[in-house]
Short mmCIF file of C-alpha atoms in Angstrom, two decimals:
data_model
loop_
_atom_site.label_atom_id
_atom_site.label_comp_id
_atom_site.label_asym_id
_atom_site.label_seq_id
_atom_site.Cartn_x
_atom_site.Cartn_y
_atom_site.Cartn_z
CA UNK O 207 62.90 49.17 -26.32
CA UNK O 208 60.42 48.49 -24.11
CA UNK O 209 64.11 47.03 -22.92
CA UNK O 210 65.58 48.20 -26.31
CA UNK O 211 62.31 47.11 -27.90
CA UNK O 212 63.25 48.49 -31.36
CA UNK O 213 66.22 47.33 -32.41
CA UNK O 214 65.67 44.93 -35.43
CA UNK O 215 66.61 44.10 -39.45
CA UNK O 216 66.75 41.53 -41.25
CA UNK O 217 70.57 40.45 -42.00
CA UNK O 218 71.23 37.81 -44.91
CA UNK O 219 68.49 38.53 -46.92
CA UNK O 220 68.86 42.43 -48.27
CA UNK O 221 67.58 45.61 -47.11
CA UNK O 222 64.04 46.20 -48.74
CA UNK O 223 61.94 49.31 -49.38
CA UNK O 224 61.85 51.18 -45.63
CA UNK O 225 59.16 53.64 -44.28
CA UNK O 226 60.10 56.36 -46.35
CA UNK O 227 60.45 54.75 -49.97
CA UNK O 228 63.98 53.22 -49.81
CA UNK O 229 64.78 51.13 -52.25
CA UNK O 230 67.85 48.69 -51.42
CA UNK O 231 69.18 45.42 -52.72
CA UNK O 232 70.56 42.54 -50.85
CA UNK O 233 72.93 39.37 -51.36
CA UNK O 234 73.56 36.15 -48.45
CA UNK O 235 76.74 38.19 -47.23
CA UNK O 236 75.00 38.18 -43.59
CA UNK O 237 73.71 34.39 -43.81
CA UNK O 238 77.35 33.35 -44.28
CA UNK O 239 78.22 35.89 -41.40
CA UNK O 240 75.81 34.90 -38.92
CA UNK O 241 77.16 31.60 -38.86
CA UNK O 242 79.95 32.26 -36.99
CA UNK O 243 77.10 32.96 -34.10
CA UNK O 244 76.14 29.59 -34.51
CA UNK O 245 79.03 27.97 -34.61
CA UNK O 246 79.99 29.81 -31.52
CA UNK O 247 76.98 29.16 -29.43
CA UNK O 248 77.25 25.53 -30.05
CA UNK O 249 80.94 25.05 -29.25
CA UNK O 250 80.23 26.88 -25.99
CA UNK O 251 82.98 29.13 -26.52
CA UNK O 252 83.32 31.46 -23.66
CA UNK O 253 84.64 34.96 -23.64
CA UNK O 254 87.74 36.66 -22.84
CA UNK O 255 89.16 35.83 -19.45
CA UNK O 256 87.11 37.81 -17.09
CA UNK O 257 84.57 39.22 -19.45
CA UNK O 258 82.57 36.38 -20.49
CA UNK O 259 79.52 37.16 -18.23
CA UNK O 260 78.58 39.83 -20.31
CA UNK O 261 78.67 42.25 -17.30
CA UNK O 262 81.05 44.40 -18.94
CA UNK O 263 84.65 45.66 -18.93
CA UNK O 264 84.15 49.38 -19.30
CA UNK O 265 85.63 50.74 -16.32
CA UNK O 266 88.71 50.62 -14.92
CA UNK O 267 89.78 47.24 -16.59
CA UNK O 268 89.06 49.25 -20.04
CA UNK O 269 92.45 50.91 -21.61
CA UNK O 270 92.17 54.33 -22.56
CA UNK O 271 91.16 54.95 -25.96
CA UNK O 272 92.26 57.34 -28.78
CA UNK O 273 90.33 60.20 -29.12
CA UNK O 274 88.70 60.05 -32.78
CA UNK O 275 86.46 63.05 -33.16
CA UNK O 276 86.73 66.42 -32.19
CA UNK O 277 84.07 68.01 -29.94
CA UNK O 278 83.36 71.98 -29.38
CA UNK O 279 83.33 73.28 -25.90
CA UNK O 280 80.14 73.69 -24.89
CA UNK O 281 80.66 75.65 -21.42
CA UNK O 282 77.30 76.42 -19.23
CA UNK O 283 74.88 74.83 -22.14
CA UNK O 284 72.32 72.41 -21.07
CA UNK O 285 70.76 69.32 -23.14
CA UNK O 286 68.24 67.11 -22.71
CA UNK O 287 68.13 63.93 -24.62
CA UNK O 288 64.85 61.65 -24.42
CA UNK O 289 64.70 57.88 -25.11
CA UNK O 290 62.51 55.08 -23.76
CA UNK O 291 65.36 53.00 -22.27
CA UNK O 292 65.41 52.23 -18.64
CA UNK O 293 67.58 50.08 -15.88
CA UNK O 294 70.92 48.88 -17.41
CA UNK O 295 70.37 50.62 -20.76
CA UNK O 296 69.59 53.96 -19.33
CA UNK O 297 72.87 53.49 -16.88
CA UNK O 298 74.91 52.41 -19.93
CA UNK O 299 73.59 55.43 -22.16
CA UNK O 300 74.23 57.65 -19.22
CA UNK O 301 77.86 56.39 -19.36
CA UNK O 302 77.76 57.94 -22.83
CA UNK O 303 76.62 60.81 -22.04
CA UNK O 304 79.28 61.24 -18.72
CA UNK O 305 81.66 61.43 -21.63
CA UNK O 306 80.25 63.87 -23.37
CA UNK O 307 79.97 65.91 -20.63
CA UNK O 308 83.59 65.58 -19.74
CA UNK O 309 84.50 66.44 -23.23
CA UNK O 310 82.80 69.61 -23.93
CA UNK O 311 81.81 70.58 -20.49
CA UNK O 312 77.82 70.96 -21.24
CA UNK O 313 75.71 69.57 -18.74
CA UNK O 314 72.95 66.92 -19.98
CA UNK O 315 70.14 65.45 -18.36
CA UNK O 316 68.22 61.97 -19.30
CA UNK O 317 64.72 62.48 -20.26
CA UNK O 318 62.91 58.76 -19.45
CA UNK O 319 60.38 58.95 -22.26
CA UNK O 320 56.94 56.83 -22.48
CA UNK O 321 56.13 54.89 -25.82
CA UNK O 322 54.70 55.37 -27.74
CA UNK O 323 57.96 57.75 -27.85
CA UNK O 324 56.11 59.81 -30.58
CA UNK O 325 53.17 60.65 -28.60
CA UNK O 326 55.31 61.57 -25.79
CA UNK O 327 57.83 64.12 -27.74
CA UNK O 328 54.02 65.52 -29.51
CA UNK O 329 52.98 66.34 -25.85
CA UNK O 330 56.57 67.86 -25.19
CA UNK O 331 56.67 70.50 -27.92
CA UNK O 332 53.17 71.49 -27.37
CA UNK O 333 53.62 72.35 -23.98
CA UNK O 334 56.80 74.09 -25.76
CA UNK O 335 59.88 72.04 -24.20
CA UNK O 336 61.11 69.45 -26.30
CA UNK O 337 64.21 68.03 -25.84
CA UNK O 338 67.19 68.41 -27.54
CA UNK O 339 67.74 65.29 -29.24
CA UNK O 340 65.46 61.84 -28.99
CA UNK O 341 66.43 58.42 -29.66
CA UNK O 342 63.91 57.14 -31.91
CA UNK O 343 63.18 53.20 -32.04
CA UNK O 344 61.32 53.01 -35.43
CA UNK O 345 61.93 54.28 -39.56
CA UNK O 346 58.57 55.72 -39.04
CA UNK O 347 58.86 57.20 -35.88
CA UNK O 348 61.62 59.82 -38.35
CA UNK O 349 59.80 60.01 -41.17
CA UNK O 350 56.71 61.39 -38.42
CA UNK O 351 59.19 63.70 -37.13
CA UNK O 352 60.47 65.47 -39.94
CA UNK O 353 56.80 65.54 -41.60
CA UNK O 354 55.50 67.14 -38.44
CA UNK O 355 59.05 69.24 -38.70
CA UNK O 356 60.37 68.57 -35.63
CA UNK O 357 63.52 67.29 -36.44
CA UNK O 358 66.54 69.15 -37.61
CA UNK O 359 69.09 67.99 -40.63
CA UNK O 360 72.08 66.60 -39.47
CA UNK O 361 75.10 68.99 -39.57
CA UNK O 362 78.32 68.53 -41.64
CA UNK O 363 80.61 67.23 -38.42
CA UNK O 364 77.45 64.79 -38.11
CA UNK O 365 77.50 63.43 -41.84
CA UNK O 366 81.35 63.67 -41.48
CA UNK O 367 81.34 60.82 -38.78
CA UNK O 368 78.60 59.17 -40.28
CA UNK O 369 80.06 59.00 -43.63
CA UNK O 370 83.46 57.84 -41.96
CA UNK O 371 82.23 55.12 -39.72
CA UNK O 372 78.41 53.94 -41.36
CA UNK O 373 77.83 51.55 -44.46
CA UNK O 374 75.39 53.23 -46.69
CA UNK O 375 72.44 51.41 -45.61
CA UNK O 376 72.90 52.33 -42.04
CA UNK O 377 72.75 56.28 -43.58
CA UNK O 378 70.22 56.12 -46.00
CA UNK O 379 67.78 54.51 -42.83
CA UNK O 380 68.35 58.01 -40.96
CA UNK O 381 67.35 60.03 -44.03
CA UNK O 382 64.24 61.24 -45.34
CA UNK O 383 64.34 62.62 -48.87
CA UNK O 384 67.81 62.73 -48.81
CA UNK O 385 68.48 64.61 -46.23
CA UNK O 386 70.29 63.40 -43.23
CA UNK O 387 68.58 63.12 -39.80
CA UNK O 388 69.62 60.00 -37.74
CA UNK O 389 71.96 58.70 -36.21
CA UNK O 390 71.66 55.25 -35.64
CA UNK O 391 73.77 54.25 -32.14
CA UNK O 392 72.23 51.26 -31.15
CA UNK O 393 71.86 48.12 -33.36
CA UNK O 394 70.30 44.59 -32.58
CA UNK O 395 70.18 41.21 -34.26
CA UNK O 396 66.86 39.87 -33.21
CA UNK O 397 66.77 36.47 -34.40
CA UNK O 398 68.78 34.93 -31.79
CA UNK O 399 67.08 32.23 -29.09
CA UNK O 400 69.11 32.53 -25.85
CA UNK O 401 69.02 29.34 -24.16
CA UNK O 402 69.92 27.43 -20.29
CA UNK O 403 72.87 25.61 -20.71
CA UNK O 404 72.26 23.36 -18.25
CA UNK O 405 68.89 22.71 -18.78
CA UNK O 406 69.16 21.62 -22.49
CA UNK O 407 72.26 19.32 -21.22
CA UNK O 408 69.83 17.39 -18.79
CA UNK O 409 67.48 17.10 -21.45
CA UNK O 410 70.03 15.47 -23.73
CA UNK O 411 68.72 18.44 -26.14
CA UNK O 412 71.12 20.17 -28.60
CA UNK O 413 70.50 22.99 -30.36
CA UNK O 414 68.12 23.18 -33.78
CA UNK O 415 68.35 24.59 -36.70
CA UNK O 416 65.27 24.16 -37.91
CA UNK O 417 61.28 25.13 -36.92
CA UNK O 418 60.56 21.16 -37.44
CA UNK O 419 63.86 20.50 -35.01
CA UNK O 420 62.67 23.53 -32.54
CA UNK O 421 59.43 22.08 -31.76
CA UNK O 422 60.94 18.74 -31.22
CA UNK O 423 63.22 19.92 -28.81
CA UNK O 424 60.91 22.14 -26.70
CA UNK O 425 58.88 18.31 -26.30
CA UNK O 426 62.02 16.84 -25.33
CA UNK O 427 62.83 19.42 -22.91
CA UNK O 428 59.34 19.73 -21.69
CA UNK O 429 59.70 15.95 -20.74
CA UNK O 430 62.64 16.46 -18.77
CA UNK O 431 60.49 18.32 -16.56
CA UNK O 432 61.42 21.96 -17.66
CA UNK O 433 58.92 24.20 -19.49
CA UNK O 434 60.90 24.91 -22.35
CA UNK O 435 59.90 28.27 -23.75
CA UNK O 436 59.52 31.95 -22.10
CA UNK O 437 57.85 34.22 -23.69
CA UNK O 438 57.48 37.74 -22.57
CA UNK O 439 53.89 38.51 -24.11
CA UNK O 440 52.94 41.59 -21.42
CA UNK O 441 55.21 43.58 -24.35
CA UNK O 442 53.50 43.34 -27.28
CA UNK O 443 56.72 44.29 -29.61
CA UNK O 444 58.06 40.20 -29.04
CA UNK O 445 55.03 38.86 -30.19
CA UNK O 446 56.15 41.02 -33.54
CA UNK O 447 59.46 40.39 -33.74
CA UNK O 448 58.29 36.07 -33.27
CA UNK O 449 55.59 36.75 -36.43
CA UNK O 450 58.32 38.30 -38.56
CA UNK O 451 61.11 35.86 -37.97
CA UNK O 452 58.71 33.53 -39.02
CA UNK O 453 57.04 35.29 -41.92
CA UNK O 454 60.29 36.22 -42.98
CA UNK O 455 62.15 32.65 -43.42
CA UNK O 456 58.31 31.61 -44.28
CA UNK O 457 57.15 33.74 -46.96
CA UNK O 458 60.60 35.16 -48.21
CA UNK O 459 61.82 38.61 -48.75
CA UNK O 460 59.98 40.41 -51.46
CA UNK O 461 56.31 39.34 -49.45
CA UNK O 462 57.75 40.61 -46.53
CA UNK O 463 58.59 43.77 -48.53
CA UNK O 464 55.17 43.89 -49.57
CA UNK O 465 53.71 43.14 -46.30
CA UNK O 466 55.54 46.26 -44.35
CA UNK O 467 54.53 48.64 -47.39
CA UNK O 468 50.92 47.30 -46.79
CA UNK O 469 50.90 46.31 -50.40
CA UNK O 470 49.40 43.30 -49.22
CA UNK O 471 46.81 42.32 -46.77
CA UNK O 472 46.74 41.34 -43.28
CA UNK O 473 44.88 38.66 -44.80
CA UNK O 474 46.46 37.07 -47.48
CA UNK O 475 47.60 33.59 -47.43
CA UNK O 476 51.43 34.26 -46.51
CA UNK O 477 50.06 35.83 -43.38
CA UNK O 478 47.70 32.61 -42.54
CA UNK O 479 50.53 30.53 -43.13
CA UNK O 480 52.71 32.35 -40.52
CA UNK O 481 50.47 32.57 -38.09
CA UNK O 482 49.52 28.71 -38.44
CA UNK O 483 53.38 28.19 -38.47
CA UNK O 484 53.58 30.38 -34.75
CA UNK O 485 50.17 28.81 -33.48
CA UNK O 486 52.67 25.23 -33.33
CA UNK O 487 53.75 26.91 -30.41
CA UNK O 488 51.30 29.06 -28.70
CA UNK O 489 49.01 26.38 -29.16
CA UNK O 490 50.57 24.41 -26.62
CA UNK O 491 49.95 26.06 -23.39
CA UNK O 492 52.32 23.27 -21.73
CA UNK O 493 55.46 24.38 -23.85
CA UNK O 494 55.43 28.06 -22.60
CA UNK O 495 56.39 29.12 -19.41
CA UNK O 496 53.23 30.15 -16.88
CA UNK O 497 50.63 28.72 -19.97
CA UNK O 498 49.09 31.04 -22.45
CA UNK O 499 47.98 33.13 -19.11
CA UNK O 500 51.39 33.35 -17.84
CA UNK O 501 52.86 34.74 -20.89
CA UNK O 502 50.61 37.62 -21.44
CA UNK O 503 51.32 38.72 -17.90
CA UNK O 504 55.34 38.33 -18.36
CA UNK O 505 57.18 41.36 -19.64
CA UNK O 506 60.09 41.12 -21.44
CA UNK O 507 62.83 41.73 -18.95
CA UNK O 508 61.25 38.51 -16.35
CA UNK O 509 60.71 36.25 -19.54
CA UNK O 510 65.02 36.69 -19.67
CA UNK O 511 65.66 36.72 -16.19
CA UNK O 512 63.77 33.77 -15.32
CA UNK O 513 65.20 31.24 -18.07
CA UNK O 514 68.60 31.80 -16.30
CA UNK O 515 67.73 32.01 -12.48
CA UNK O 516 66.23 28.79 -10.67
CA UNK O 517 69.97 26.58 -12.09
CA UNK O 518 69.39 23.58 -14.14
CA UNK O 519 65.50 24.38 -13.12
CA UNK O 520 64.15 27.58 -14.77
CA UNK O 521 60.77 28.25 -15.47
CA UNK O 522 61.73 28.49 -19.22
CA UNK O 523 64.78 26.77 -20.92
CA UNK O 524 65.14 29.29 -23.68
CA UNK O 525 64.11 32.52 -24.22
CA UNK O 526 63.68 34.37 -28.06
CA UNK O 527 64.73 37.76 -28.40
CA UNK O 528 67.80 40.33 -29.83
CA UNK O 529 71.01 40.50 -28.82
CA UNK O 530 70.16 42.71 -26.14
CA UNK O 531 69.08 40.09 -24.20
CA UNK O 532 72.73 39.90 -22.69
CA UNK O 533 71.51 43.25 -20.62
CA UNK O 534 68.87 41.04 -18.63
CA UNK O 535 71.11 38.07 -18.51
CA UNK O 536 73.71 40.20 -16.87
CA UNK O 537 71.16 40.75 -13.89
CA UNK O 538 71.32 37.10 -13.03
CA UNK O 539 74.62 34.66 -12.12
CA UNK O 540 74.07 33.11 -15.47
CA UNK O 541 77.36 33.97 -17.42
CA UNK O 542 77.27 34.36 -20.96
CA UNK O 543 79.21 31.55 -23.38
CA UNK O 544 79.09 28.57 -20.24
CA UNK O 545 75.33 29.27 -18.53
CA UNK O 546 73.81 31.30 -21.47
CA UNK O 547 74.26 30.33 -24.69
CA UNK O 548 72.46 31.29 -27.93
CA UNK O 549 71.58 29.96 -31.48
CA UNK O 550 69.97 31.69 -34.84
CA UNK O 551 65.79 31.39 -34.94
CA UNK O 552 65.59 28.24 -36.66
CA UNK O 553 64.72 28.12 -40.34
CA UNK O 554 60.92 27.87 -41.42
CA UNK O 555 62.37 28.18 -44.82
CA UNK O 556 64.70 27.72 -46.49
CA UNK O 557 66.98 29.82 -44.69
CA UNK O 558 67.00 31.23 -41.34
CA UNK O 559 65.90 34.80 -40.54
CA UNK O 560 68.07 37.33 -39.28
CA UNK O 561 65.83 40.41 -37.96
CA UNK O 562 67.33 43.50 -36.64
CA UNK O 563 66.92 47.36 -36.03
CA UNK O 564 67.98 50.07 -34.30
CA UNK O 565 67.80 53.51 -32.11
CA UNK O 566 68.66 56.71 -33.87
CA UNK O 567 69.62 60.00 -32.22
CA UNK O 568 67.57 62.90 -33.76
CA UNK O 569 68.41 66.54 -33.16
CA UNK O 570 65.00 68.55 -32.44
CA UNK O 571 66.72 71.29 -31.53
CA UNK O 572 69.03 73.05 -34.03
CA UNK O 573 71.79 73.73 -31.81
CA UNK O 574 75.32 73.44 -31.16
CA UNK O 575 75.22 71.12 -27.77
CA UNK O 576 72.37 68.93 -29.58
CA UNK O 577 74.68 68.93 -33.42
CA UNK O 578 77.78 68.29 -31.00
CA UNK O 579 75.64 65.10 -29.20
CA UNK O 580 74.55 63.83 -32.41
CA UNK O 581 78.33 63.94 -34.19
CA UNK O 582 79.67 62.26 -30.90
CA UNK O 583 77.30 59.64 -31.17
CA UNK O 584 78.37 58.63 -34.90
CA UNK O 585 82.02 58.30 -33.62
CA UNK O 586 83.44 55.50 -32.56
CA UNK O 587 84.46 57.15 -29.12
CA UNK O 588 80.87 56.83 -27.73
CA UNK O 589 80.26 53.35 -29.61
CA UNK O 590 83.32 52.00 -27.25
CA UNK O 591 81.72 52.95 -23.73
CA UNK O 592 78.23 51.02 -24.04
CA UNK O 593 80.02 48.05 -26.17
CA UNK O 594 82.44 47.58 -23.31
CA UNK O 595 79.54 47.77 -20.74
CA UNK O 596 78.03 44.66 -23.19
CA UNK O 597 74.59 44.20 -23.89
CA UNK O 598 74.70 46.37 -27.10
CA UNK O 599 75.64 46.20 -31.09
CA UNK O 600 76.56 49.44 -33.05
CA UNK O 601 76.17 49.33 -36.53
CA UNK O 602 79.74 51.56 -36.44
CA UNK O 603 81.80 49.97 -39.09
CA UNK O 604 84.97 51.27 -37.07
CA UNK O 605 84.70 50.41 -33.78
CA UNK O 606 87.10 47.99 -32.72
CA UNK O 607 85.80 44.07 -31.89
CA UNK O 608 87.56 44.00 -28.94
CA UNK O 609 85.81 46.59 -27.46
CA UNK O 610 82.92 44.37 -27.16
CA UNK O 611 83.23 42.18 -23.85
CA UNK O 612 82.98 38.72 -24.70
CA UNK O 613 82.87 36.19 -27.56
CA UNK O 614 79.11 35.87 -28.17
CA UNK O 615 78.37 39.43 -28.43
CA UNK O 616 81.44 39.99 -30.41
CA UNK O 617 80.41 37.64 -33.56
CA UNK O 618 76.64 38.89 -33.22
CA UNK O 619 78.55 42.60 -33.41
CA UNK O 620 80.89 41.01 -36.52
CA UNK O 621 77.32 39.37 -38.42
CA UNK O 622 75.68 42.47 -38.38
CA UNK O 623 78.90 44.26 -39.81
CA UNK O 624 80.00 42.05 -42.30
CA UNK O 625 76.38 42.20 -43.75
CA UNK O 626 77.34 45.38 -45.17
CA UNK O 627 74.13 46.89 -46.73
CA UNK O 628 72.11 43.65 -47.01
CA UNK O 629 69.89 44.50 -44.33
CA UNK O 630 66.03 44.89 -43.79
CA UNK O 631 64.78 46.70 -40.79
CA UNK O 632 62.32 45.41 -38.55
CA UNK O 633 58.33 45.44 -39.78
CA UNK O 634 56.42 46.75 -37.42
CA UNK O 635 59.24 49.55 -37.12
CA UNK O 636 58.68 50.45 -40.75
CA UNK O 637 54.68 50.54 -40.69
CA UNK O 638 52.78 53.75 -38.76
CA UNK O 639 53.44 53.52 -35.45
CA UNK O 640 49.65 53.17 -34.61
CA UNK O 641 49.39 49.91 -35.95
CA UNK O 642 53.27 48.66 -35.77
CA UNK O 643 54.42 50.33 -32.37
CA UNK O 644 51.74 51.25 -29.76
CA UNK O 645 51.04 49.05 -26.87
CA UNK O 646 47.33 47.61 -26.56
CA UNK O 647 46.37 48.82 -30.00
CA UNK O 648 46.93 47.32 -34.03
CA UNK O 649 49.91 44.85 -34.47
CA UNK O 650 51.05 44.71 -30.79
CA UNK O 651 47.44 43.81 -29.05
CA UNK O 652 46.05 41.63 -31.96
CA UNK O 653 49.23 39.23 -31.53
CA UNK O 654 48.84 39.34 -28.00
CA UNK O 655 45.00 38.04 -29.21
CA UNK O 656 46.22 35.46 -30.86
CA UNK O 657 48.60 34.14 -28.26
CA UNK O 658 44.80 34.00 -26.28
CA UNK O 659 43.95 31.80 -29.21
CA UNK O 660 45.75 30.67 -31.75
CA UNK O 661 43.02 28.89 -33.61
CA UNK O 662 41.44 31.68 -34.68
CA UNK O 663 43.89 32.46 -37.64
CA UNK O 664 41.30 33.96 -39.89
CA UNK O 665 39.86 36.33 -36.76
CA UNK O 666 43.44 37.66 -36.29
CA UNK O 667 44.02 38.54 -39.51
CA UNK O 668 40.96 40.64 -40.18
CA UNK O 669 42.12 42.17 -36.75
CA UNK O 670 45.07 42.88 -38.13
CA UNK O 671 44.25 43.91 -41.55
CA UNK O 672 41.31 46.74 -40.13
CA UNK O 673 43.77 48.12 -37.52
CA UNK O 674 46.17 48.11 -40.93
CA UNK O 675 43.97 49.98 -43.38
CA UNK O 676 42.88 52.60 -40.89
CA UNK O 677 46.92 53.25 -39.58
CA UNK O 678 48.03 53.37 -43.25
CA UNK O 679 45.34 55.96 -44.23
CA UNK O 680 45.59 58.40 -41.53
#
């Protein structure tokens, strides 16, 4: 995810029309869910005793669990399984894996994978040593994989779990023409703003609810003497995931439908009136941490780390992003609930977006040690390791809420559950990955443009809406 990048859909709203021609409906199920979030975040409830620092609870403070799927024994056989995570999400995914190893006795090794991750698996099989299974970031990224038939149908133990422990939505975004492929493990609700307790408290700043309210309070935090925003704009994939919360809450539902099919234009009027909406901020240099400058040289994981390091004086007072965020927070003192709190992206709208998406495991191999990963992965056994570690959602509707190691991330983990099938998955994870998911080219470098300069609106979009036309036609 660049840092779990790719985990994104949009919660609340309904699931539209994905990558491959899905066709979903959607009710306010999620809207009503997500509240709880809010209401937590402002309360300042903490999390359990112990816990509530997000730095997990998954070792020897975690009870043993009940075994809930049944795994072969997989003596001598070695698997490789590819995904772009790194740091604490490659050590928490490795956890997974330890399991799985202990379980069926196969040996499997961590392939650290560049993005785009699609590229990198192409390069992999021509040389003719793919791995076993990848963990795919984007709707597209399968729907490339089983056109270019690389990836192998799910097997029956697979769909078993799956249909035990998924919604329907979470299911139909892992098949293509019906036939089952994913597995999504990881979820994340990005449309959260994680932000220094302390800092907003010296302000006198609370937290808003509303686009109108968020500007006001970045001006009243920027007079206390803090720079109130952090953005990390060295990864192209926030500077998405800030356009589509916006767009989203903006421009409504069935345009943003319309907009990720490409049924649209880059340049239509619902796109000017985003980006006008997002140039509020990035037009003022002096409300983002390091200026315009700074940003674009700030990847993701400093633009967390240094809104909770520095005490009551961070270089940025709140920081957008997922739910993963809790990973990076985790490498600080900050504790999650007292020093770290979080509320929903304010409304631009009418209501306030809820964007969020997810990894899927993807067998390339048809065998029994990469069927076996891939059926483990849809249980709730494996969902319990990574939640206890903290810094991840699973869209498993089975897994227990306690497993999850403090409050916050256990109501985000309850929104994204209780929205049932009313989901939409992230944009630029639906669209070709050549416009929507590779860094310095289409979606992720003309945003980074326009956080150069945000008064050229109109430039952008025809940026945007060439890069488009040619990714959609190829």
């Amino acid at each position: 995810m660049r840092t779990t990048r790719r985990a994104s859909t949009v919660l609340g709203i309904g699931i539209g029309t994905g990558g491959n021609g899905r066709t979903v409906h959607g009710t306010r199920r999620a809207a009503v869910a997500l509240a709880a979030v809010g209401a937590l975040a402002l309360s300042g409830c903490g999390g359990d005793s112990g816990d509530d620092d997000g730095k997990g609870s998954g070792d020897s403070a975690s009870k043993p669990a009940a075994v809930t799927v049944e795994l072969p024994k997989l003596d001598g056989e070695k698997i490789q399984v590819a995904a772009v995570w790194t740091g604490p999400e490659q050590a928490n995914f490795t956890k997974v894996l330890a399991e799985f190893e202990k379980r069926t006795g196969a040996t499997v090794t961590f392939v650290p994978a560049q993005d785009p991750i699609v590229n990198f698996l192409g390069t992999k099989i021509a040389g003719g040593s793919p791995p076993d299974v990848a963990m795919l970031p984007q709707v597209g990224a399968i729907q490339q994989a089983v056109e270019k038939k690389w990836a192998k149908p799910a097997s029956p133990e697979a769909k078993a779990q799956l249909a035990k422990n998924y919604g329907k939505g979470w299911q139909d975004l892992g098949a293509v023409d019906g036939e089952q492929y994913g597995v999504y493990f990881k979820a994340a609700n990005k449309s959260l703003v994680w932000y220094n307790n302390a800092a907003f408290e010296n302000a006198g700043a609370s937290a808003p609810k509303t686009w109108k309210e968020f500007l006001s309070t970045a001006e009243t935090i920027s007079a206390s003497g803090v720079t109130p925003v952090s953005v990390g704009g060295a990864d192209g994939w926030t500077l998405t995931d800030w356009f589509e919360n916006i767009y989203l809450s903006q421009a409504g539902p069935e345009k943003y439908d319309q907009l990720a099919q490409h049924k649209i234009k880059w340049t239509d009027p619902s796109v000017k009136d985003a980006l006008t909406t997002l140039g509020e901020l990035f037009g003022k240099p002096n409300l983002i941490a390091g200026g315009t400058d700074g940003a674009l040289q700030t990847e993701f994981p400093a633009s967390v780390t240094q809104t909770f390091t520095g005490g009551d004086q961070p270089k940025g007072a709140m920081v957008f992003e997922g739910d993963f965020v809790g990973v990076n927070i985790a490498e600080t003192d900050a504790k999650i609930g007292t020093d770290a709190k979080v509320f929903p992206f304010p409304a631009v709208g009418s209501d306030s977006p809820v964007v969020t998406g997810g990894d899927a495991a993807v067998a390339l191999k048809d065998t029994k040690g990469a069927q076996a990963l891939l059926t483990f992965l849809a249980s709730t056994d494996a969902a319990r390791i990574w939640a206890e570690a903290g810094g991840f959602v699973s869209p498993n509707k089975s897994l227990d809420l306690s497993s999850y190691p403090n409050d916050v991330q256990r109501d985000i983990a309850k929104a994204l559950i209780a929205a049932g099938d009313d989901f939409r998955f992230d944009m630029s994870d639906q669209m070709p990955q050549s416009f929507g998911g590779t860094p310095g080219k289409g979606e992720w470098k003309s945003l980074q443009d326009f956080l150069k300069n945000p008064k050229d609106v109109a430039g952008v979009q025809r940026e945007l809406e060439a890069a488009a036309a040619k990714a959609y036609k190829s």
